[in-house]
CSV table of C-alpha atoms and ligand atoms in Angstrom, one decimal:
chain,number,residue,atom,x,y,z
Y,1,MET,CA,-24.3,-7.3,2.9
Y,2,LYS,CA,-23.1,-10.0,1.2
Y,3,VAL,CA,-19.4,-9.4,0.4
Y,4,LEU,CA,-17.5,-12.6,-1.7
Y,5,LEU,CA,-13.6,-12.3,-0.9
Y,6,LEU,CA,-12.1,-13.9,-4.1
Y,7,ASN,CA,-8.9,-15.9,-5.5
Y,8,PRO,CA,-10.5,-15.8,-9.3
Y,9,PRO,CA,-10.1,-19.1,-11.2
Y,10,GLY,CA,-7.3,-19.3,-14.2
Y,11,GLU,CA,-5.5,-21.9,-16.1
Y,12,ARG,CA,-2.6,-22.8,-13.4
Y,13,VAL,CA,-1.8,-22.1,-10.1
Y,14,TYR,CA,-1.5,-18.9,-9.8
Y,15,ILE,CA,-0.3,-17.1,-6.7
Y,16,ARG,CA,-1.5,-13.6,-6.5
Y,17,ASP,CA,-1.0,-11.8,-3.2
Y,18,TYR,CA,0.5,-8.8,-1.4
Y,19,LEU,CA,0.7,-7.3,-4.8
Y,20,CYS,CA,2.9,-9.3,-6.3
Y,21,SER,CA,1.9,-12.7,-8.6
Y,22,LYS,CA,4.0,-15.6,-9.7
Y,23,THR,CA,3.6,-19.8,-10.9
Y,24,THR,CA,4.3,-21.6,-8.2
Y,25,LYS,CA,7.7,-23.3,-8.7
Y,26,SER,CA,6.9,-25.9,-7.3
Y,27,ASN,CA,3.7,-27.6,-5.6
Y,28,TYR,CA,3.1,-24.8,-3.5
Y,29,LEU,CA,0.3,-22.4,-2.5
Y,30,PHE,CA,-0.1,-20.4,0.6
Y,31,HIS,CA,-3.3,-18.4,1.9
Y,32,PRO,CA,-3.4,-15.2,-0.2
Y,33,ILE,CA,-2.8,-12.7,2.9
Y,34,ASP,CA,-4.4,-9.6,1.1
Y,35,LEU,CA,-7.3,-12.0,1.5
Y,36,VAL,CA,-7.1,-13.3,5.0
Y,37,VAL,CA,-6.4,-9.9,6.7
Y,38,LEU,CA,-9.8,-8.4,4.8
Y,39,SER,CA,-11.5,-11.5,6.1
Y,40,GLY,CA,-11.1,-9.7,9.3
Y,41,THR,CA,-11.9,-6.7,8.3
Y,42,VAL,CA,-14.9,-6.9,5.8
Y,43,ALA,CA,-16.1,-9.5,8.8
Y,44,SER,CA,-16.1,-7.0,11.4
Y,45,ALA,CA,-19.3,-5.0,9.3
Y,46,HIS,CA,-20.7,-7.6,6.8
Y,47,ASP,CA,-21.6,-11.1,5.7
Y,48,VAL,CA,-18.1,-12.5,4.2
Y,49,HIS,CA,-17.8,-15.4,1.8
Y,50,VAL,CA,-14.3,-17.2,1.0
Y,51,LEU,CA,-13.8,-18.8,-2.8
Y,52,ASP,CA,-10.3,-19.7,-3.5
Y,53,CYS,CA,-10.2,-20.8,-7.0
Y,54,MET,CA,-6.4,-21.6,-6.5
Y,55,ALA,CA,-6.6,-24.2,-3.1
Y,56,GLU,CA,-9.9,-25.7,-4.7
Y,57,ARG,CA,-8.8,-26.0,-8.1
Y,58,LEU,CA,-12.1,-24.8,-10.1
Y,59,SER,CA,-12.4,-24.3,-13.1
Y,60,PRO,CA,-14.0,-21.0,-14.6
Y,61,ALA,CA,-17.3,-22.6,-14.7
Y,62,ALA,CA,-17.2,-24.4,-11.3
Y,63,ALA,CA,-16.0,-20.7,-10.3
Y,64,ARG,CA,-19.2,-19.5,-12.0
Y,65,ALA,CA,-21.3,-21.3,-10.6
Y,66,ARG,CA,-20.7,-21.6,-6.7
Y,67,ILE,CA,-20.6,-17.6,-7.6
Y,68,ASP,CA,-24.3,-17.5,-8.6
Y,69,ALA,CA,-25.3,-19.8,-6.0
Y,70,LEU,CA,-24.0,-18.1,-3.4
Y,71,ALA,CA,-25.4,-14.5,-5.2
Y,72,PRO,CA,-23.5,-11.8,-3.6
Y,73,ASP,CA,-23.3,-8.1,-3.8
Y,74,ALA,CA,-20.1,-7.1,-3.7
Y,75,ILE,CA,-17.0,-9.0,-4.8
Y,76,VAL,CA,-13.6,-8.4,-3.6
Y,77,SER,CA,-11.1,-10.0,-6.0
Y,78,LEU,CA,-7.2,-10.7,-6.5
Y,79,VAL,CA,-5.8,-10.7,-10.2
Y,80,GLY,CA,-2.5,-10.1,-11.1
Y,81,ALA,CA,-0.1,-9.4,-13.7
Y,82,VAL,CA,0.6,-13.6,-14.2
Y,83,SER,CA,-2.8,-13.6,-15.0
Y,84,TRP,CA,-4.3,-10.4,-15.8
Y,85,PRO,CA,-6.1,-11.9,-19.4
Y,86,GLU,CA,-7.7,-14.4,-17.5
Y,87,ASP,CA,-9.0,-12.2,-14.1
Y,88,ARG,CA,-10.3,-9.7,-16.1
Y,89,ALA,CA,-12.5,-11.6,-17.9
Y,90,PHE,CA,-13.8,-13.1,-15.5
Y,91,LEU,CA,-14.2,-10.6,-12.9
Y,92,ALA,CA,-16.3,-8.1,-15.8
Y,93,ASP,CA,-18.5,-11.3,-16.7
Y,94,GLN,CA,-19.0,-10.8,-12.8
Y,95,HIS,CA,-19.8,-7.4,-13.4
Y,96,ALA,CA,-22.4,-8.0,-15.8
Y,97,ARG,CA,-23.8,-10.3,-13.6
Y,98,GLY,CA,-24.7,-8.0,-11.4
Y,99,ARG,CA,-22.1,-7.6,-8.8
Y,100,ARG,CA,-20.2,-4.5,-7.6
Y,101,VAL,CA,-16.2,-5.2,-8.0
Y,102,ALA,CA,-13.2,-4.0,-6.3
Y,103,ALA,CA,-9.9,-5.8,-6.6
Y,104,ILE,CA,-6.8,-5.8,-5.4
Y,105,GLY,CA,-2.6,-6.9,-7.2
Y,106,ASP,CA,0.3,-6.1,-8.7
Y,107,VAL,CA,-1.1,-4.9,-11.7
Y,108,LEU,CA,-3.4,-2.1,-10.5
Y,109,HIS,CA,-0.6,-0.3,-8.8
Y,110,GLU,CA,1.4,1.4,-11.1
Y,111,HIS,CA,-1.3,3.9,-13.9
Y,112,SER,CA,-4.0,2.6,-11.4
Y,113,GLU,CA,-6.7,5.4,-13.0
Y,114,ARG,CA,-5.6,4.5,-16.0
Y,115,ARG,CA,-6.4,0.9,-15.7
Y,116,LEU,CA,-9.8,1.5,-14.2
Y,117,ALA,CA,-10.5,4.0,-17.4
Y,118,GLU,CA,-9.6,0.4,-19.4
Y,119,GLU,CA,-11.6,-1.6,-17.1
Y,120,PRO,CA,-15.5,-0.4,-16.7
Y,121,TRP,CA,-16.3,-3.0,-14.8
Y,122,LEU,CA,-14.2,-2.3,-11.8
Y,123,GLU,CA,-14.8,0.4,-9.7
Y,124,LEU,CA,-12.2,0.7,-6.7
Y,125,ALA,CA,-9.0,-0.8,-6.9
Y,126,LEU,CA,-7.5,-1.6,-3.5
Y,127,HIS,CA,-3.9,-0.5,-3.0
Y,128,ASP,CA,-3.4,-1.4,0.7
Y,129,PHE,CA,-4.8,-4.2,2.2
Y,130,SER,CA,-4.1,-3.3,5.7
Y,131,ASN,CA,-7.0,-0.1,6.1
Y,132,GLN,CA,-11.0,0.0,6.1
Y,133,ASP,CA,-11.1,1.5,2.7
Y,134,VAL,CA,-12.9,-1.9,1.7
Y,135,LEU,CA,-15.7,-0.5,4.5
Y,136,HIS,CA,-16.4,2.3,3.3
Y,137,TRP,CA,-16.2,1.5,-0.5
Y,138,LEU,CA,-18.9,-1.2,0.3
Y,139,VAL,CA,-21.2,1.6,1.9
Y,140,HIS,CA,-20.6,4.3,-1.3
Y,141,ASP,CA,-18.6,6.4,1.5
Y,142,GLN,CA,-15.8,7.6,-0.4
Y,143,SER,CA,-15.1,10.6,1.7
Y,144,GLU,CA,-13.0,8.4,4.3
Y,145,LEU,CA,-10.8,6.2,1.4
Y,146,GLU,CA,-7.2,6.2,2.3
Y,147,GLU,CA,-5.3,4.4,-0.4
Y,148,SER,CA,-7.1,3.6,-3.2
Y,149,THR,CA,-8.5,4.5,-6.8
Y,150,VAL,CA,-11.9,4.4,-7.3
Y,151,ARG,CA,-14.9,5.4,-10.1
Y,152,ARG,CA,-17.1,7.8,-8.3
Y,153,ALA,CA,-20.8,8.0,-8.4
Y,154,ASP,CA,-20.5,10.5,-11.4
Y,155,GLY,CA,-17.9,8.5,-13.6
Y,156,ARG,CA,-14.8,10.9,-12.3
Y,157,ILE,CA,-11.6,8.2,-11.5
Y,158,GLU,CA,-9.5,9.5,-8.5
Y,159,ARG,CA,-6.6,8.1,-7.1
Y,160,VAL,CA,-6.8,8.7,-3.1
Y,161,HIS,CA,-3.5,9.0,-1.7
Y,162,ARG,CA,-3.4,10.3,2.0
Y,163,GLY,CA,-2.5,6.5,4.0
Y,164,ALA,CA,0.1,6.4,6.7
Y,165,ARG,CA,3.0,4.7,5.3
Y,166,LYS,CA,4.2,3.8,9.0
Y,167,GLY,CA,3.3,3.5,12.6
Y,168,THR,CA,0.6,0.6,13.6
Y,169,PHE,CA,-2.3,-0.5,12.4
Y,170,ARG,CA,-4.9,-2.6,13.3
Y,171,VAL,CA,-7.1,-5.2,11.9
Y,172,PRO,CA,-10.2,-7.4,13.4
Y,173,LEU,CA,-9.3,-11.3,13.9
Y,174,PRO,CA,-8.5,-12.3,10.5
Y,175,ARG,CA,-11.3,-15.7,9.7
Y,176,HIS,CA,-8.8,-18.2,8.9
Y,177,GLU,CA,-11.9,-20.6,9.0
Y,178,LEU,CA,-13.5,-19.2,6.3
Y,179,PHE,CA,-10.4,-20.5,3.9
Y,180,PRO,CA,-10.2,-24.3,2.6
Y,181,ARG,CA,-9.3,-26.5,4.9
Y,182,SER,CA,-6.6,-28.2,1.9
Y,183,GLY,CA,-5.1,-27.0,-1.4
Y,184,TYR,CA,-2.9,-25.3,0.8
Y,185,HIS,CA,0.5,-26.3,0.5
Y,186,PHE,CA,4.2,-24.8,2.0
Y,187,SER,CA,7.1,-26.6,1.2
Y,188,PHE,CA,8.5,-25.8,4.2
Y,189,ALA,CA,5.9,-26.4,6.7
Y,190,ARG,CA,7.1,-29.7,9.1
Y,191,ARG,CA,3.3,-30.3,9.4
Y,192,GLU,CA,-0.4,-29.1,8.1
Y,193,PRO,CA,-2.8,-28.1,8.8
Y,194,PHE,CA,-0.5,-24.4,8.5
Y,195,ALA,CA,-1.8,-20.6,8.9
Y,196,THR,CA,-0.5,-17.6,6.8
Y,197,ILE,CA,-0.2,-15.0,9.3
Y,198,LEU,CA,0.6,-11.1,9.1
Y,199,THR,CA,2.1,-9.3,11.9
Y,200,ASP,CA,3.6,-6.2,10.1
Y,201,TYR,CA,2.8,-4.4,6.8
Y,202,GLY,CA,5.7,-3.5,3.6
Y,203,CYS,CA,9.5,-3.5,4.5
Y,204,PRO,CA,11.5,-0.2,5.1
Y,205,TYR,CA,14.1,-1.0,2.9
Y,206,PRO,CA,14.5,0.3,-0.5
Y,207,CYS,CA,15.8,-2.6,-3.1
Y,208,THR,CA,14.7,-1.2,-6.4
Y,209,PHE,CA,13.2,-4.4,-7.7
Y,210,CYS,CA,10.7,-5.0,-4.6
Y,211,VAL,CA,7.7,-3.8,-4.7
Y,212,ILE,CA,7.0,-4.3,-0.5
Y,213,GLY,CA,10.0,-2.1,-0.8
Y,214,THR,CA,7.4,0.9,-1.4
Y,215,LEU,CA,4.6,0.0,0.8
Y,216,GLY,CA,5.8,1.6,3.7
Y,217,PHE,CA,6.0,0.3,6.8
Y,218,LYS,CA,3.9,-0.1,9.8
Y,219,THR,CA,3.4,-2.5,11.9
Y,220,ARG,CA,0.7,-4.4,14.4
Y,221,PRO,CA,0.6,-4.9,18.5
Y,222,VAL,CA,1.8,-7.7,19.7
Y,223,GLU,CA,-0.9,-8.6,21.0
Y,224,ASP,CA,-2.9,-8.7,18.0
Y,225,ALA,CA,-0.5,-11.3,16.4
Y,226,LEU,CA,-0.8,-13.3,19.8
Y,227,ALA,CA,-5.0,-13.1,19.7
Y,228,GLU,CA,-5.2,-14.6,15.7
Y,229,ILE,CA,-2.0,-16.9,16.5
Y,230,ASP,CA,-4.7,-18.2,19.7
Y,231,HIS,CA,-7.4,-18.1,17.2
Y,232,VAL,CA,-5.8,-20.4,14.2
Y,233,ARG,CA,-4.4,-22.6,17.6
Y,234,ALA,CA,-8.5,-23.2,18.5
Y,235,LEU,CA,-8.6,-24.3,14.9
Y,236,GLY,CA,-6.2,-27.0,15.2
Y,237,VAL,CA,-3.7,-25.2,13.3
Y,238,ARG,CA,0.1,-25.7,15.2
Y,239,GLU,CA,2.2,-24.3,11.6
Y,240,ILE,CA,2.7,-20.9,10.9
Y,241,PHE,CA,4.1,-19.5,8.4
Y,242,PHE,CA,5.0,-15.7,8.9
Y,243,MET,CA,4.5,-13.0,5.8
Y,244,ASP,CA,6.4,-10.5,7.7
Y,245,GLN,CA,9.0,-9.4,4.5
Y,246,THR,CA,11.6,-9.2,7.4
Y,247,PHE,CA,10.1,-10.7,10.4
Y,248,GLY,CA,13.1,-9.3,13.7
Y,249,VAL,CA,13.5,-5.6,11.9
Y,250,VAL,CA,11.9,-4.1,15.2
Y,251,LYS,CA,14.3,-6.4,17.2
Y,252,SER,CA,12.2,-5.5,20.3
Y,253,ARG,CA,9.0,-6.4,19.0
Y,254,ALA,CA,10.0,-9.3,17.1
Y,255,LEU,CA,11.5,-10.7,21.0
Y,256,GLU,CA,8.5,-10.1,22.5
Y,257,LEU,CA,6.3,-11.9,19.6
Y,258,CYS,CA,8.9,-15.3,20.1
Y,259,ARG,CA,8.0,-14.6,23.9
Y,260,GLY,CA,4.7,-14.6,23.2
Y,261,LEU,CA,5.2,-17.9,21.3
Y,262,GLU,CA,7.1,-19.7,23.2
Y,263,GLU,CA,5.0,-19.5,26.2
Y,264,ARG,CA,3.0,-21.5,24.1
Y,265,GLY,CA,4.8,-23.8,23.0
Y,266,ASP,CA,2.9,-25.8,21.0
Y,267,LEU,CA,4.2,-24.1,17.5
Y,268,SER,CA,6.5,-24.0,14.6
Y,269,TRP,CA,7.3,-21.8,11.9
Y,270,THR,CA,9.1,-20.6,9.0
Y,271,ALA,CA,9.4,-16.7,8.1
Y,272,PHE,CA,11.7,-14.5,6.0
Y,273,THR,CA,14.3,-12.1,7.2
Y,274,ARG,CA,17.5,-10.8,6.1
Y,275,PRO,CA,20.8,-11.8,6.6
Y,276,ASP,CA,21.9,-8.4,8.5
Y,277,THR,CA,19.1,-8.4,10.5
Y,278,ALA,CA,19.2,-11.7,12.4
Y,279,ASP,CA,21.8,-11.8,15.2
Y,280,ASP,CA,22.3,-14.2,18.1
Y,281,GLU,CA,19.9,-12.8,20.5
Y,282,LEU,CA,17.5,-13.3,17.8
Y,283,LEU,CA,18.0,-16.5,16.2
Y,284,ASP,CA,18.0,-18.3,19.6
Y,285,ALA,CA,14.9,-16.1,20.6
Y,286,MET,CA,13.2,-17.2,16.8
Y,287,HIS,CA,14.0,-21.1,17.6
Y,288,ARG,CA,13.1,-21.7,21.0
Y,289,ALA,CA,9.4,-20.0,20.0
Y,290,GLY,CA,9.5,-23.0,17.4
Y,291,CYS,CA,11.4,-21.7,14.8
Y,292,HIS,CA,12.3,-24.2,11.9
Y,293,THR,CA,12.8,-22.6,8.7
Y,294,LEU,CA,14.4,-19.0,7.9
Y,295,ILE,CA,14.1,-17.6,4.6
Y,296,LEU,CA,17.2,-15.2,3.9
Y,297,GLY,CA,17.7,-13.2,0.9
Y,298,VAL,CA,21.0,-13.4,-0.7
Y,299,GLU,CA,20.1,-12.4,-4.5
Y,300,SER,CA,23.4,-11.9,-5.8
Y,301,ALA,CA,26.6,-12.9,-5.5
Y,302,ASP,CA,28.2,-9.7,-6.4
Y,303,ASP,CA,29.1,-7.0,-4.1
Y,304,ALA,CA,28.9,-4.1,-7.3
Y,305,ARG,CA,25.1,-5.7,-7.9
Y,306,LEU,CA,23.8,-6.2,-4.4
Y,307,ALA,CA,24.8,-2.3,-4.3
Y,308,ALA,CA,23.3,-1.2,-7.5
Y,309,TYR,CA,20.0,-2.7,-6.2
Y,310,ARG,CA,20.3,-0.8,-2.5
Y,311,LYS,CA,19.8,-4.0,-1.2
Y,312,GLY,CA,22.0,-2.6,2.1
Y,313,TYR,CA,24.2,-5.7,2.3
Y,314,ASN,CA,27.4,-7.5,1.0
Y,315,VAL,CA,27.8,-10.8,0.3
Y,316,GLY,CA,30.3,-11.2,3.6
Y,317,ALA,CA,27.6,-10.2,5.7
Y,318,VAL,CA,25.4,-12.8,3.9
Y,319,ARG,CA,28.2,-15.4,4.8
Y,320,ASP,CA,27.7,-14.9,8.2
Y,321,GLY,CA,24.2,-14.6,8.3
Y,322,PHE,CA,24.0,-18.0,7.1
Y,323,LEU,CA,26.4,-19.4,9.5
Y,324,ARG,CA,24.8,-18.1,12.6
Y,325,ALA,CA,21.4,-19.7,11.2
Y,326,HIS,CA,22.8,-23.3,10.6
Y,327,ARG,CA,24.5,-22.5,14.3
Y,328,HIS,CA,21.5,-21.5,16.3
Y,329,GLY,CA,19.9,-25.0,14.2
Y,330,LEU,CA,17.9,-23.2,11.9
Y,331,ARG,CA,16.6,-24.6,7.6
Y,332,THR,CA,18.1,-21.8,5.5
Y,333,VAL,CA,16.1,-21.4,2.0
Y,334,GLY,CA,18.2,-19.0,0.2
Y,335,THR,CA,16.7,-16.3,-2.8
Y,336,PHE,CA,18.6,-15.3,-5.6
Y,337,ILE,CA,17.3,-13.1,-7.6
Y,338,VAL,CA,18.7,-13.8,-11.7
Y,339,GLY,CA,18.2,-12.9,-14.9
Y,340,LEU,CA,18.6,-9.1,-13.6
Y,341,PRO,CA,20.2,-7.1,-17.2
Y,342,GLU,CA,23.5,-7.6,-16.1
Y,343,GLU,CA,23.1,-11.5,-15.8
Y,344,ASP,CA,25.4,-14.1,-17.9
Y,345,ALA,CA,26.4,-17.7,-17.9
Y,346,ASP,CA,29.6,-16.7,-15.9
Y,347,SER,CA,27.5,-14.3,-13.1
Y,348,LEU,CA,25.1,-17.5,-12.5
Y,349,ARG,CA,27.9,-20.1,-12.5
Y,350,ARG,CA,28.9,-18.1,-9.1
Y,351,THR,CA,24.9,-17.6,-7.5
Y,352,LEU,CA,24.9,-21.2,-7.8
Y,353,ASP,CA,28.8,-21.5,-6.0
Y,354,LEU,CA,27.6,-19.1,-3.9
Y,355,ALA,CA,24.4,-21.1,-2.7
Y,356,LEU,CA,26.5,-24.4,-2.4
Y,357,GLU,CA,29.3,-22.6,-0.3
Y,358,LEU,CA,26.7,-21.8,2.2
Y,359,ASP,CA,24.9,-24.8,2.3
Y,360,VAL,CA,21.8,-23.2,1.9
Y,361,ASP,CA,19.1,-25.7,2.5
Y,362,PHE,CA,16.3,-25.0,-0.2
Y,363,LEU,CA,17.5,-22.6,-3.3
Y,364,SER,CA,14.7,-20.1,-4.2
Y,365,LEU,CA,15.7,-18.9,-8.2
Y,366,ASN,CA,13.2,-15.5,-8.5
Y,367,MET,CA,12.9,-13.9,-12.4
Y,368,ALA,CA,13.9,-10.6,-12.4
Y,369,VAL,CA,10.8,-9.4,-13.0
Y,370,PRO,CA,9.8,-4.7,-13.7
Y,371,ARG,CA,7.1,-5.6,-11.1
Y,372,PHE,CA,5.0,-2.4,-11.1
Y,373,GLY,CA,5.7,0.9,-9.2
Y,374,THR,CA,9.7,-0.4,-8.7
Y,375,ALA,CA,12.3,1.4,-9.8
Y,376,PHE,CA,13.7,-1.2,-11.6
Y,377,ARG,CA,10.6,-1.1,-13.8
Y,378,ARG,CA,11.4,2.0,-15.0
Y,379,GLN,CA,15.0,0.9,-15.0
Y,380,ALA,CA,13.9,-1.5,-17.3
Y,381,VAL,CA,11.6,0.5,-19.4
Y,382,GLU,CA,14.5,3.3,-19.9
Y,383,MET,CA,17.2,-0.3,-20.7
Y,384,GLY,CA,15.1,-1.2,-23.5
Y,385,LEU,CA,14.2,-4.6,-22.2
Y,386,CYS,CA,10.5,-3.8,-21.5
Y,387,ASP,CA,7.5,-1.5,-22.5
Y,388,GLU,CA,5.4,0.7,-20.1
Y,389,ASP,CA,2.3,-1.0,-21.5
Y,390,ASP,CA,3.7,-4.7,-20.5
Y,391,LEU,CA,1.1,-5.8,-18.2
Y,392,VAL,CA,1.7,-10.2,-17.9
Y,393,MET,CA,5.2,-11.4,-16.1
Y,394,ASP,CA,6.3,-14.1,-13.7
Y,395,GLN,CA,8.4,-14.2,-11.5
Y,396,GLY,CA,8.1,-17.8,-11.1
Y,397,GLY,CA,9.9,-18.1,-14.6
Y,398,ALA,CA,7.0,-20.0,-16.2
Y,399,ASP,CA,6.5,-17.7,-19.2
Y,400,ALA,CA,6.6,-14.1,-19.1
Y,401,PHE,CA,10.0,-12.2,-17.5
Y,402,LEU,CA,12.5,-9.8,-19.4
Y,403,PRO,CA,15.9,-10.9,-21.6
Y,404,THR,CA,19.5,-9.9,-20.1
Y,405,LYS,CA,22.1,-7.7,-22.1
Y,406,HIS,CA,23.7,-10.7,-22.5
Y,407,LEU,CA,21.3,-13.8,-22.3
Y,408,GLU,CA,18.0,-14.5,-25.1
Y,409,ARG,CA,14.8,-15.2,-22.6
Y,410,ALA,CA,15.4,-19.0,-23.7
Y,411,GLN,CA,18.8,-18.9,-22.9
Y,412,MET,CA,18.1,-17.4,-19.2
Y,413,LEU,CA,15.2,-20.3,-19.3
Y,414,ALA,CA,17.5,-22.9,-19.9
Y,415,LEU,CA,20.3,-21.6,-17.6
Y,416,LYS,CA,18.0,-21.4,-15.2
Y,417,LYS,CA,16.7,-24.7,-15.0
Y,418,GLU,CA,20.1,-26.1,-15.3
Y,419,MET,CA,21.0,-24.7,-11.9
Y,420,VAL,CA,18.3,-25.7,-9.9
Y,421,ARG,CA,18.4,-29.5,-11.1
Y,422,ARG,CA,22.7,-29.0,-10.3
Y,423,PHE,CA,21.8,-28.2,-6.9
Y,424,TYR,CA,18.7,-30.4,-6.6
Y,425,LEU,CA,20.2,-33.5,-7.9
Y,426,ARG,CA,22.9,-34.0,-5.7
Y,427,PRO,CA,23.1,-37.4,-4.2
Y,428,ARG,CA,24.5,-36.1,-0.9
Y,429,TYR,CA,21.7,-33.4,-0.4
Y,430,LEU,CA,19.0,-35.6,-2.0
Y,431,MET,CA,20.6,-38.0,1.4
Y,432,ARG,CA,20.4,-34.9,4.2
Y,433,ARG,CA,16.8,-33.9,2.9
Y,434,LEU,CA,15.7,-37.6,3.1
Y,435,ARG,CA,17.8,-37.7,6.9
Y,436,SER,CA,16.1,-34.2,7.9
Y,437,ALA,CA,12.1,-34.9,7.4
Y,438,GLY,CA,10.8,-35.8,10.8
Y,439,ASN,CA,8.0,-37.6,10.1
Y,440,ALA,CA,6.1,-39.6,7.1
Y,441,GLY,CA,4.0,-37.0,6.3
Y,442,GLU,CA,6.7,-34.5,5.9
Y,443,LEU,CA,8.5,-36.9,3.7
Y,444,ALA,CA,5.5,-37.4,1.6
Y,445,ARG,CA,6.0,-33.2,1.5
Y,446,GLN,CA,8.7,-32.5,0.4
Y,447,ALA,CA,9.1,-35.7,-2.6
Y,448,ARG,CA,5.8,-34.7,-3.8
Y,449,GLU,CA,7.2,-31.0,-3.9
Y,450,GLY,CA,10.3,-32.2,-4.8
Y,451,LEU,CA,8.8,-33.9,-7.8
Y,452,ALA,CA,6.8,-31.2,-9.0
Y,453,LEU,CA,10.0,-28.7,-8.6
Y,454,LEU,CA,11.9,-31.1,-11.2
Y,455,ARG,CA,9.4,-31.5,-13.6
Y,456,ARG,CA,9.1,-27.4,-14.0
Y,457,ASN,CA,13.0,-27.7,-14.1
Y,458,LEU,CA,13.0,-30.0,-16.9
S,1,SF4,S1,14.5,-5.9,2.0
S,1,SF4,FE1,12.9,-8.0,1.1
S,1,SF4,S2,11.0,-7.1,1.6
S,1,SF4,FE2,11.9,-5.3,1.8
S,1,SF4,S3,12.4,-4.1,0.0
S,1,SF4,FE3,14.3,-5.5,0.2
S,1,SF4,S4,13.5,-7.4,-1.1
S,1,SF4,FE4,11.8,-6.3,-0.4
């Protein structure tokens, strides 16, 4: 069967993956990890193709022409809350052209039976891209589905919910070579091209605003991850973005992976982790294995708020984590969530003060959005900050996000933009960025990303 893995076209550059969606905050766009993983799974039994309309910046008309020329039997598409009206129109048209359509995305993560009832073009909503459900669907073997919502042959819609939420999982080797060679940009990459790789799935922590914590937590065997890394090395890739949401959460496994990377000796990479997870032993191993940048969740400068949203650490642990990372020679990205219901101008000022005190190399501000399936969404609905039926939202902050109890949306957005400018336009900071670029290519990439970020925050 000819199967197309699709990142559909859109009016803006959208990042839709891992049951989240947003507009890009600067210029970055990495490989959609759902499609990367599914490429191996589908290729194990079918003729698989990839069309990433975001990376190729394809218009809907151009995308339609490419799909018509390919004439796939089935399409497995990303969809997102950030782009839902566009996605549903595009995919309904593909269905009308005779193609079976399955989709995965945040907007299908909650009330999925209702979504399928409203969208007759949609046959299957995948809720987990690490299992074999897509293969069962392609051959109409619905009895084997684990974690999907399916439209049965008799028209009944059923949410199947029996997938393992912990343990290990294996996927056939992802087919990185099917993705475009250019069109992806990653702000923290020290060289291009880069590959986006996942060695675990979900997250064991319960942060109430985060969808990843609702997925359970499963790991891939380290040997599988290293085989995938050797595959991208054979394609000439030496830079990796690990999409694992908390690198090192199983420390023995992370140390084994780092040993494998260090033995290869030719890789540089970026990973997410938590300030309280990466101890000295792990940071040392990561640095020796080629890690240059750590993306660390801070979220808030306020201990009470960290506790209320169940982060499981306090600001003291955050300070210690950043000190450790810098001591091991790693660049840090501090990610903060802004616009939570309690937010006011004072708390935003404290957030910026903490980012400056931590001496983060990059500041990442994410708008609080009521992600589907999270406790925070339920809370926001109860507080009247959003409606149960609100489907369009954007953590990138281009458009749709929540007002707070104290700030209108326009005020919130203006204050967030001011924070970005105050952080990035410090002369000493700009000098540091200039001096730290390892080569002309990295300098050009950083300049491009920086300008795109500032344009969005004027
Ligand atoms: S630790 Fe990070 S990925 Fe895990 S639930 Fe919390 S915010 Fe989400």
